Each structure stands twice: as C-alpha cells, then as structure tokens.
Short mmCIF file of C-alpha atoms and ligand atoms in Angstrom, two decimals:
data_model
loop_
_atom_site.label_atom_id
_atom_site.label_comp_id
_atom_site.label_asym_id
_atom_site.label_seq_id
_atom_site.Cartn_x
_atom_site.Cartn_y
_atom_site.Cartn_z
CA UNK A 601 67.88 -80.75 -80.64
CA UNK A 602 66.11 -84.14 -80.79
CA UNK A 603 62.37 -84.37 -81.20
CA UNK A 604 60.46 -86.93 -79.19
CA UNK A 605 56.99 -88.34 -78.61
CA UNK A 606 54.72 -87.40 -75.71
CA UNK A 607 51.09 -87.84 -74.69
CA UNK A 608 49.79 -84.34 -74.04
CA UNK A 609 46.46 -83.29 -72.54
CA UNK A 610 44.61 -80.33 -74.05
CA UNK A 611 41.54 -78.43 -72.91
CA UNK A 612 39.34 -77.94 -75.98
CA UNK A 613 36.23 -75.90 -75.20
CA UNK A 614 36.04 -77.39 -71.69
CA UNK A 615 36.65 -80.95 -72.92
CA UNK A 616 39.89 -82.70 -71.92
CA UNK A 617 41.49 -84.50 -74.82
CA UNK A 618 44.85 -86.30 -74.90
CA UNK A 619 46.88 -86.59 -78.09
CA UNK A 620 50.15 -88.20 -79.10
CA UNK A 621 52.37 -85.29 -80.17
CA UNK A 622 55.92 -84.62 -81.30
CA UNK A 623 57.80 -82.14 -79.12
CA UNK A 624 61.31 -80.89 -78.46
CA UNK A 625 63.00 -80.04 -75.17
CA UNK A 626 62.19 -76.34 -75.39
CA UNK A 627 58.47 -77.23 -75.34
CA UNK A 628 58.80 -78.78 -71.86
CA UNK A 629 58.52 -76.89 -68.58
CA UNK A 630 61.90 -75.63 -67.38
CA UNK A 631 64.06 -77.58 -64.92
CA UNK A 632 67.69 -78.36 -64.17
CA UNK A 633 67.59 -82.05 -65.06
CA UNK A 634 66.67 -83.69 -68.38
CA UNK A 635 65.95 -87.41 -68.11
CA UNK A 636 65.51 -89.95 -70.90
CA UNK A 637 62.48 -91.95 -69.84
CA UNK A 638 62.87 -95.73 -69.63
CA UNK A 639 59.75 -96.63 -67.62
CA UNK A 640 56.61 -94.94 -66.27
CA UNK A 641 53.66 -96.38 -64.37
CA UNK A 642 49.88 -96.14 -64.75
CA UNK A 643 48.14 -95.17 -61.50
CA UNK A 644 44.38 -94.72 -61.24
CA UNK A 645 44.71 -90.93 -61.44
CA UNK A 646 47.05 -91.21 -64.46
CA UNK A 647 44.47 -93.27 -66.32
CA UNK A 648 41.78 -90.71 -65.51
CA UNK A 649 44.02 -87.90 -66.71
CA UNK A 650 44.90 -89.55 -70.03
CA UNK A 651 41.27 -90.48 -70.64
CA UNK A 652 40.14 -86.90 -69.99
CA UNK A 653 38.15 -87.90 -66.87
CA UNK A 654 37.95 -85.91 -63.66
CA UNK A 655 40.07 -82.97 -62.63
CA UNK A 656 43.52 -84.51 -62.16
CA UNK A 657 45.48 -82.20 -64.47
CA UNK A 658 45.25 -78.54 -63.47
CA UNK A 659 47.01 -76.79 -66.39
CA UNK A 660 46.78 -77.02 -70.17
CA UNK A 661 48.40 -78.20 -72.27
CA UNK A 662 50.20 -80.58 -69.95
CA UNK A 663 51.86 -83.99 -70.13
CA UNK A 664 50.21 -86.33 -67.58
CA UNK A 665 51.93 -89.16 -65.67
CA UNK A 666 53.04 -88.85 -62.03
CA UNK A 667 56.02 -91.21 -61.90
CA UNK A 668 58.88 -92.34 -64.12
CA UNK A 669 62.40 -93.76 -64.04
CA UNK A 670 65.20 -93.30 -66.51
CA UNK A 671 68.69 -92.05 -67.19
CA UNK A 672 69.91 -88.47 -66.82
CA UNK A 673 70.55 -86.96 -70.27
CA UNK A 674 71.87 -83.62 -68.97
CA UNK A 675 71.97 -81.67 -65.73
CA UNK A 676 72.64 -78.02 -64.94
CA UNK A 677 73.70 -79.06 -61.42
CA UNK A 678 76.78 -81.12 -60.52
CA UNK A 679 74.63 -83.29 -58.22
CA UNK A 680 73.46 -85.28 -61.23
CA UNK A 681 75.55 -86.46 -64.17
CA UNK A 682 74.62 -87.82 -67.58
CA UNK A 683 74.04 -91.55 -67.24
CA UNK A 684 72.80 -91.49 -63.62
CA UNK A 685 69.82 -93.79 -63.05
CA UNK A 686 67.06 -91.75 -61.43
CA UNK A 687 63.36 -91.63 -60.66
CA UNK A 688 60.71 -88.91 -60.25
CA UNK A 689 57.71 -89.99 -58.17
CA UNK A 690 54.76 -87.84 -57.23
CA UNK A 691 55.56 -84.45 -55.82
CA UNK A 692 52.94 -81.74 -55.81
CA UNK A 693 53.02 -80.81 -59.47
CA UNK A 694 54.62 -83.52 -61.64
CA UNK A 695 52.00 -84.55 -64.21
CA UNK A 696 49.45 -82.25 -62.54
CA UNK A 697 50.52 -78.61 -62.99
CA UNK A 698 53.78 -79.30 -64.80
CA UNK A 699 54.76 -81.67 -67.57
CA UNK A 700 54.91 -85.24 -66.28
CA UNK A 701 56.05 -88.74 -67.12
CA UNK A 702 54.39 -89.72 -70.41
CA UNK A 703 57.11 -88.43 -72.70
CA UNK A 704 60.35 -89.86 -74.06
CA UNK A 705 62.17 -86.99 -72.31
CA UNK A 706 61.27 -85.36 -68.98
CA UNK A 707 62.65 -82.04 -67.69
CA UNK A 708 62.20 -81.27 -63.98
CA UNK A 709 63.66 -79.34 -61.04
CA UNK A 710 66.58 -81.21 -59.42
CA UNK A 711 64.67 -81.30 -56.12
CA UNK A 712 62.19 -83.75 -57.66
CA UNK A 713 64.86 -86.19 -58.84
CA UNK A 714 65.96 -89.13 -56.71
CA UNK A 715 68.68 -91.67 -57.50
CA UNK A 716 67.37 -95.18 -58.10
CA UNK A 717 68.29 -97.01 -54.87
CA UNK A 718 70.90 -99.75 -54.93
CA UNK A 719 68.33 -102.45 -54.15
CA UNK A 720 66.23 -101.77 -57.25
CA UNK A 721 66.84 -101.22 -60.96
CA UNK A 722 64.82 -98.70 -63.02
CA UNK A 723 62.21 -101.30 -63.92
CA UNK A 724 61.64 -102.52 -60.36
CA UNK A 725 61.52 -98.94 -59.11
CA UNK A 726 58.55 -98.30 -61.41
CA UNK A 727 57.03 -101.75 -60.81
CA UNK A 728 56.80 -100.95 -57.10
CA UNK A 729 56.49 -97.16 -57.38
CA UNK A 730 53.66 -95.22 -55.77
CA UNK A 731 51.46 -98.35 -55.64
CA UNK A 732 53.67 -100.45 -53.36
CA UNK A 733 54.91 -97.39 -51.49
CA UNK A 734 51.38 -96.24 -50.57
CA UNK A 735 50.24 -99.70 -49.50
CA UNK A 736 53.37 -100.21 -47.38
CA UNK A 737 52.86 -96.83 -45.66
CA UNK A 738 49.21 -97.76 -44.91
CA UNK A 739 50.15 -101.20 -43.56
CA UNK A 740 52.92 -99.70 -41.42
CA UNK A 741 50.42 -97.22 -39.95
CA UNK A 742 47.85 -99.92 -39.24
CA UNK A 743 50.47 -102.01 -37.44
CA UNK A 744 51.71 -99.01 -35.47
CA UNK A 745 48.16 -98.69 -34.13
CA UNK A 746 48.35 -102.18 -32.67
CA UNK A 747 46.99 -104.51 -35.37
CA UNK A 748 49.00 -107.75 -35.55
CA UNK A 749 48.55 -111.03 -37.43
CA UNK A 750 46.97 -112.39 -34.22
CA UNK A 751 44.29 -109.65 -34.24
CA UNK A 752 42.24 -111.33 -36.97
CA UNK A 753 41.51 -111.04 -40.70
CA UNK A 754 42.46 -107.92 -42.67
CA UNK A 755 40.22 -106.81 -45.55
CA UNK A 756 41.71 -105.26 -48.68
CA UNK A 757 39.22 -103.43 -50.92
CA UNK A 758 39.88 -102.86 -54.62
CA UNK A 759 42.08 -105.92 -54.24
CA UNK A 760 42.87 -106.47 -57.92
CA UNK A 761 44.09 -102.89 -58.38
CA UNK A 762 47.74 -101.81 -58.25
CA UNK A 763 47.70 -100.68 -54.61
CA UNK A 764 45.27 -103.44 -53.64
CA UNK A 765 47.43 -106.20 -55.12
CA UNK A 766 50.49 -104.95 -53.26
CA UNK A 767 48.50 -104.70 -50.03
CA UNK A 768 47.40 -108.34 -50.40
CA UNK A 769 50.93 -109.52 -51.19
CA UNK A 770 52.72 -107.54 -48.45
CA UNK A 771 50.18 -108.33 -45.71
CA UNK A 772 50.30 -112.05 -46.51
CA UNK A 773 54.11 -111.91 -46.42
CA UNK A 774 53.92 -110.38 -42.94
CA UNK A 775 51.75 -113.28 -41.75
CA UNK A 776 48.29 -111.67 -41.83
CA UNK A 777 45.15 -113.53 -42.90
CA UNK A 778 44.12 -111.43 -45.91
CA UNK A 779 40.58 -111.27 -47.26
CA UNK A 780 40.52 -109.75 -50.74
CA UNK A 781 37.39 -107.78 -51.64
CA UNK A 782 36.89 -107.36 -55.34
CA UNK A 783 34.38 -106.53 -58.05
CA UNK A 784 35.97 -109.17 -60.31
CA UNK A 785 34.90 -112.68 -59.29
CA UNK A 786 36.90 -114.00 -62.24
CA UNK A 787 40.15 -112.86 -60.58
CA UNK A 788 39.75 -114.98 -57.43
CA UNK A 789 42.52 -117.32 -58.62
CA UNK A 790 44.89 -114.39 -59.18
CA UNK A 791 44.13 -112.97 -55.72
CA UNK A 792 44.78 -116.32 -54.03
CA UNK A 793 48.00 -116.70 -55.99
CA UNK A 794 49.35 -113.43 -54.51
CA UNK A 795 48.42 -114.27 -50.92
CA UNK A 796 44.67 -113.87 -50.27
CA UNK A 797 43.31 -116.50 -47.87
CA UNK A 798 39.76 -115.73 -49.00
CA UNK A 799 38.10 -113.70 -51.75
CA UNK A 800 34.74 -111.92 -51.30
CA UNK A 801 32.68 -110.12 -53.93
CA UNK A 802 32.32 -106.36 -53.50
CA UNK A 803 28.52 -106.65 -53.41
CA UNK A 804 28.69 -109.21 -50.60
CA UNK A 805 30.15 -106.81 -48.03
CA UNK A 806 27.60 -104.02 -48.54
CA UNK A 807 24.89 -104.99 -46.10
CA UNK A 808 21.60 -103.69 -44.70
CA UNK A 809 20.72 -100.55 -42.77
CA UNK A 810 22.06 -101.68 -39.35
CA UNK A 811 24.75 -99.31 -38.01
CA UNK A 812 26.75 -102.27 -36.67
CA UNK A 813 27.18 -105.70 -38.24
CA UNK A 814 28.95 -108.89 -37.15
CA UNK A 815 32.57 -108.13 -36.16
CA UNK A 816 34.69 -109.49 -39.00
CA UNK A 817 37.78 -107.37 -39.63
CA UNK A 818 40.72 -106.51 -37.38
CA UNK A 819 41.77 -103.99 -39.99
CA UNK A 820 41.38 -102.89 -43.57
CA UNK A 821 43.50 -101.34 -46.29
CA UNK A 822 40.82 -99.45 -48.19
CA UNK A 823 41.72 -98.36 -51.72
CA UNK A 824 38.19 -97.48 -52.89
CA UNK A 825 36.23 -95.33 -50.38
CA UNK A 826 32.47 -94.95 -50.93
CA UNK A 827 29.93 -97.62 -49.88
CA UNK A 828 32.53 -100.41 -49.31
CA UNK A 829 34.28 -98.21 -46.74
CA UNK A 830 31.00 -97.75 -44.86
CA UNK A 831 30.37 -101.53 -44.93
CA UNK A 832 33.88 -102.26 -43.61
CA UNK A 833 33.50 -99.77 -40.75
CA UNK A 834 30.25 -101.42 -39.64
CA UNK A 835 31.97 -104.82 -39.54
CA UNK A 836 35.19 -103.86 -37.75
CA UNK A 837 36.22 -105.72 -34.62
CA UNK A 838 36.73 -103.72 -31.42
CA UNK A 839 39.81 -101.49 -31.81
CA UNK A 840 39.99 -102.22 -35.54
CA UNK A 841 41.89 -99.87 -37.86
CA UNK A 842 40.98 -98.83 -41.42
CA UNK A 843 43.67 -97.06 -43.43
CA UNK A 844 41.92 -95.40 -46.38
CA UNK A 845 43.47 -93.72 -49.40
CA UNK A 846 41.34 -94.29 -52.50
CA UNK A 847 38.17 -93.04 -54.16
CA UNK A 848 37.26 -95.42 -57.05
CA UNK A 849 33.97 -96.36 -55.35
CA UNK A 850 33.13 -92.79 -54.40
CA UNK A 851 34.52 -89.57 -53.01
CA UNK A 852 31.94 -89.48 -50.22
CA UNK A 853 30.47 -92.09 -47.92
CA UNK A 854 27.84 -92.26 -45.18
CA UNK A 855 28.53 -93.83 -41.83
CA UNK A 856 27.28 -93.66 -38.25
CA UNK A 857 29.01 -92.79 -35.02
CA UNK A 858 28.51 -96.31 -33.57
CA UNK A 859 31.62 -98.10 -34.93
CA UNK A 860 33.64 -95.28 -33.36
CA UNK A 861 31.97 -94.92 -29.96
CA UNK A 862 30.97 -98.56 -29.34
CA UNK A 863 33.88 -100.43 -30.94
CA UNK A 864 36.64 -97.81 -30.85
CA UNK A 865 37.06 -98.01 -34.63
CA UNK A 866 39.92 -95.97 -36.05
CA UNK A 867 39.66 -94.49 -39.54
CA UNK A 868 43.03 -93.21 -40.73
CA UNK A 869 43.54 -91.24 -43.93
CA UNK A 870 46.76 -91.91 -45.83
CA UNK A 871 48.38 -89.29 -48.03
CA UNK A 872 51.55 -90.90 -49.34
CA UNK A 873 52.68 -87.91 -51.37
CA UNK A 874 55.64 -87.37 -49.04
CA UNK A 875 58.68 -85.30 -49.95
CA UNK A 876 61.25 -87.48 -51.72
CA UNK A 877 63.79 -87.22 -48.87
CA UNK A 878 61.25 -88.69 -46.39
CA UNK A 879 60.54 -91.87 -48.33
CA UNK A 880 63.68 -93.83 -47.47
CA UNK A 881 62.40 -95.95 -44.59
CA UNK A 882 59.35 -97.26 -46.49
CA UNK A 883 61.53 -98.08 -49.50
CA UNK A 884 63.96 -99.92 -47.21
CA UNK A 885 61.08 -102.02 -45.93
CA UNK A 886 59.99 -102.75 -49.52
CA UNK A 887 63.45 -104.28 -49.96
CA UNK A 888 63.28 -106.31 -46.74
CA UNK A 889 60.37 -107.38 -44.52
CA UNK A 890 57.69 -105.79 -46.75
CA UNK A 891 59.20 -107.02 -50.02
CA UNK A 892 56.39 -108.09 -52.39
CA UNK A 893 56.79 -111.76 -53.21
CA UNK A 894 54.72 -111.94 -56.39
CA UNK A 895 55.94 -109.08 -58.55
CA UNK A 896 55.89 -111.34 -61.61
CA UNK A 897 52.13 -111.90 -61.15
CA UNK A 898 51.21 -108.34 -60.19
CA UNK A 899 53.11 -106.43 -62.88
CA UNK A 900 52.31 -106.24 -66.55
CA UNK A 901 54.29 -104.18 -69.03
CA UNK A 902 52.85 -102.29 -71.99
CA UNK A 903 54.66 -100.34 -74.71
CA UNK A 904 54.27 -96.53 -74.65
CA UNK A 905 52.23 -96.78 -77.88
CA UNK A 906 49.53 -98.72 -75.97
CA UNK A 907 49.12 -96.14 -73.19
CA UNK A 908 45.96 -94.36 -74.36
CA UNK A 909 43.79 -97.44 -75.06
CA UNK A 910 45.07 -99.07 -71.89
CA UNK A 911 44.02 -96.08 -69.75
CA UNK A 912 40.47 -96.23 -71.17
CA UNK A 913 40.30 -99.90 -70.14
CA UNK A 914 41.69 -99.20 -66.64
CA UNK A 915 39.16 -96.52 -65.70
CA UNK A 916 36.34 -98.88 -66.63
CA UNK A 917 37.72 -101.16 -63.86
CA UNK A 918 39.00 -103.65 -66.44
CA UNK A 919 42.63 -103.86 -65.33
CA UNK A 920 44.45 -106.13 -62.93
CA UNK A 921 47.57 -105.48 -60.87
CA UNK A 922 49.96 -102.66 -61.71
CA UNK A 923 51.13 -101.59 -65.12
CA UNK A 924 54.56 -100.39 -66.17
CA UNK A 925 54.93 -98.45 -69.42
CA UNK A 926 58.08 -99.28 -71.33
CA UNK A 927 59.77 -96.69 -73.53
CA UNK A 928 62.24 -97.53 -76.30
N1 NAP B 1548 46.24 -90.98 -50.99
C1 NAP B 1548 47.34 -91.35 -51.62
O1 NAP B 1548 48.45 -90.95 -51.28
C2 NAP B 1548 47.21 -92.30 -52.78
C3 NAP B 1548 48.36 -92.89 -53.35
C4 NAP B 1548 48.18 -93.83 -54.36
C5 NAP B 1548 46.89 -94.15 -54.80
N2 NAP B 1548 45.82 -93.52 -54.25
C6 NAP B 1548 44.44 -93.85 -54.67
O2 NAP B 1548 44.25 -95.25 -54.40
C7 NAP B 1548 43.29 -95.78 -55.30
C8 NAP B 1548 43.84 -97.02 -55.96
O3 NAP B 1548 44.86 -96.65 -56.85
P1 NAP B 1548 45.43 -97.71 -57.91
O4 NAP B 1548 46.48 -97.00 -58.68
O5 NAP B 1548 45.72 -98.99 -57.21
O6 NAP B 1548 44.13 -97.91 -58.83
P2 NAP B 1548 43.73 -99.12 -59.79
O7 NAP B 1548 44.92 -99.96 -60.10
O8 NAP B 1548 42.94 -98.54 -60.89
O9 NAP B 1548 42.76 -100.00 -58.86
C9 NAP B 1548 41.53 -99.52 -58.42
C10 NAP B 1548 40.67 -100.75 -58.08
O10 NAP B 1548 39.48 -100.27 -57.45
C11 NAP B 1548 38.41 -101.16 -57.76
N3 NAP B 1548 37.33 -100.38 -58.35
C12 NAP B 1548 37.28 -99.79 -59.57
N4 NAP B 1548 36.11 -99.17 -59.77
C13 NAP B 1548 35.39 -99.38 -58.64
C14 NAP B 1548 34.10 -99.00 -58.22
N5 NAP B 1548 33.29 -98.28 -59.01
N6 NAP B 1548 33.68 -99.37 -57.00
C15 NAP B 1548 34.50 -100.09 -56.18
N7 NAP B 1548 35.75 -100.49 -56.53
C16 NAP B 1548 36.18 -100.13 -57.74
C17 NAP B 1548 38.93 -102.20 -58.73
O11 NAP B 1548 39.34 -103.35 -57.98
P3 NAP B 1548 38.37 -104.63 -57.77
O12 NAP B 1548 37.70 -104.90 -59.10
O13 NAP B 1548 39.28 -105.70 -57.34
O14 NAP B 1548 37.36 -104.24 -56.73
C18 NAP B 1548 40.18 -101.51 -59.30
O15 NAP B 1548 41.11 -102.46 -59.76
C19 NAP B 1548 42.94 -94.65 -56.27
O16 NAP B 1548 41.76 -94.02 -55.86
C20 NAP B 1548 44.14 -93.71 -56.13
O17 NAP B 1548 43.82 -92.39 -56.50
C21 NAP B 1548 45.95 -92.61 -53.25
#
C-alpha cells in the first residue's frame, strides 16, 4: 500500500495546528472511490482551516480542502473506473467533517464524485471551481431579479479575491459596467485588466451616518459582508439587488430599514453548496455566455509544498485572484 503526503489539521489543547504528514489509504475516512489528486484549490475557508483560524473544520484530526480534481485510482462501484477524470467540490462534509482535498490521495463516497465535464480538463475544473461557480450563481440570481446592463453600474466587493475576480470578469463579459471595490489600491491595474470599468478603495464606500446615500449601484455581488455591505445597501438605486455570500469583512452588519422600504432594495443570500447533480446548468453557462475571459490573469498555481505558507498570506488579505494547488 503506497504512502503519501497530506496536510492534516490537529486539535492540540484547543489550538488548531496543521502539519504535513505521511499517511496511507487506511488512515483516510472510508469511501467507495479512491482518487489520485492532481489539483486542488484554495478558497477563503480553506486558507482559514489550514492556518488554524476560525471554526471551519469540525472534526480532528482531519485533512482540510473542500475541492479537488484528479484521476480515479480504484472504485468499489462500477460507475467509476480507474483512470476516470473526476472532481469533488464542496458537499456538506468534504474537508469539514471528513478528510478533504489536501492529500495526494482522496477517498470519498461515490455520491460526492462527479466526472470532469467534457468542456473542461482537470486543471480548468479547479481553476473555475467553487469560486467561479458561486459568482455565476449570484450573477444569475441578480439578473433573474431584473437587473440588466442597462440598469446601471454593478459593484463587486472583495474584488481581488477568487470569487470577486470571477464576478468582475463574468459581469464585464455580459456587458455590465463593473465597479471593483477593493482594499488593495495597488491592484487597480489588475482589476481593470479583467474587466472593471472603475476601481474604488474599500474605505471610500463606507460613508457617514445617513441611512440613505446617493443612488449609485443597480446591483452588487458582495463577497465580504460587514461594513461594506451596509454601505452598498445605503447607495443602491431603486429596485437594486445585492447578492451576498461572503464574510471576510465581518459576520454581522448594521443597516436600516430605509433602503428596503423607500428604494425596494433586495438583499439575497447565496449558498452555492448545491448537490452535485444540481450544478449542471451553472457549469454550462461557465462554458458559454458566462465563460471567464481572463483565466490566465486570475489564476495562479502553487506546488502542494507551498500550501501552508500561502494560506497564511491569503488570510492576511495578501492574495490576488484564485489559486490552484498542483500535485505531482
Ligand atoms: N456562500 C457560499 O456558498 C460561498 C461560496 C464560496 C465562497 N464563499 C465566501 O465568499 C468569500 C470570498 O471567498 P474567496 O474564496 O473569493 O476569498 P478570497 O479569495 O480570500 O477573497 C476575499 C477577498 O475579500 C477581501 N477582504 C479580505 N479581508 C477583508 C476585510 N477585512 N475587509 C474587507 N474585505 C476583505 C479581499 O479583497 P480586496 O482586497 O480586493 O477587498 C480578499 O481578496 C468568503 O467569505 C467565502 O467564505 C461563500
């Protein structure tokens, strides 16, 4: 039985500590399908888990990482055969309550495994992954509520992040005027290069105590929550829609009733952790009208050996775009 390398999270006297360890298959949680990992991704919650921050991982020890792609090594069910190219993305427990993606081999229930679609290879599947999927679901929802490119500018908060970058790119491709809101003034050039018409500093949208401000935004894809979400709500145009799914700026926020009762503001929560068999239509759109046009600028690739230091950098807000982890 081969041994392999994994990043595993331990709870040591109440402190969460990740370590690079050597394991074998019997050490992993049970499952019908064993997959040799080729790529994984680093989402905000993955970086928090690896760095021992927050409460992402619920069981110890546990391998973090909520999405991966690779090649089936063995399967107890005929549905999958050795050599099949597959992906595991999200699901309620992967990398949370059961061993996840940051290992050279992954073992999971067959229900969590999805073939890599014909439009994408294993790398592109991870490059897009939960980041592009979540942003496309949020944009689709905003448009279904009546926001069109003619409605006015769309704000994207946390614009340099993985989800934020995809939101900027996809919205611009659909013909929207995108205003990128960021804490990194130095990344204005990057944000324009992926489709932002304008770039505004995070501090510049958080305004005074008035419950309503000048009407600026027809909609917003909010990846950060907290004070920026409150500022966006106060500056929404009549009938504007905010689709919110992130918490980097805070898990709570204060607002007033006035954007809702005087301007008809709509605040929509997005939970993109859909069952695998319900994700097809969003993935089809990511291959067609919502296809990101600047993958080469948004994606960076790091070797598995760099994962831990990279996660520490990401949670300090020091990353840009989306990161794919490459295994041997
Ligand atoms: N609900 C769902 O289904 C779902 C799915 C996927 C992701 N998410 C959530 O969406 C969020 C974004 O995920 P991600 O993977 O794109 O994360 P990410 O790549 O780490 O990006 C987060 C971005 O937020 C901004 N930011 C960081 N710290 C901040 C702070 N203190 N205040 C304000 N902004 C801050 C930064 O962008 P700037 O410097 O440009 O401002 C950063 O690049 C996370 O909260 C994640 O958990 C939710």
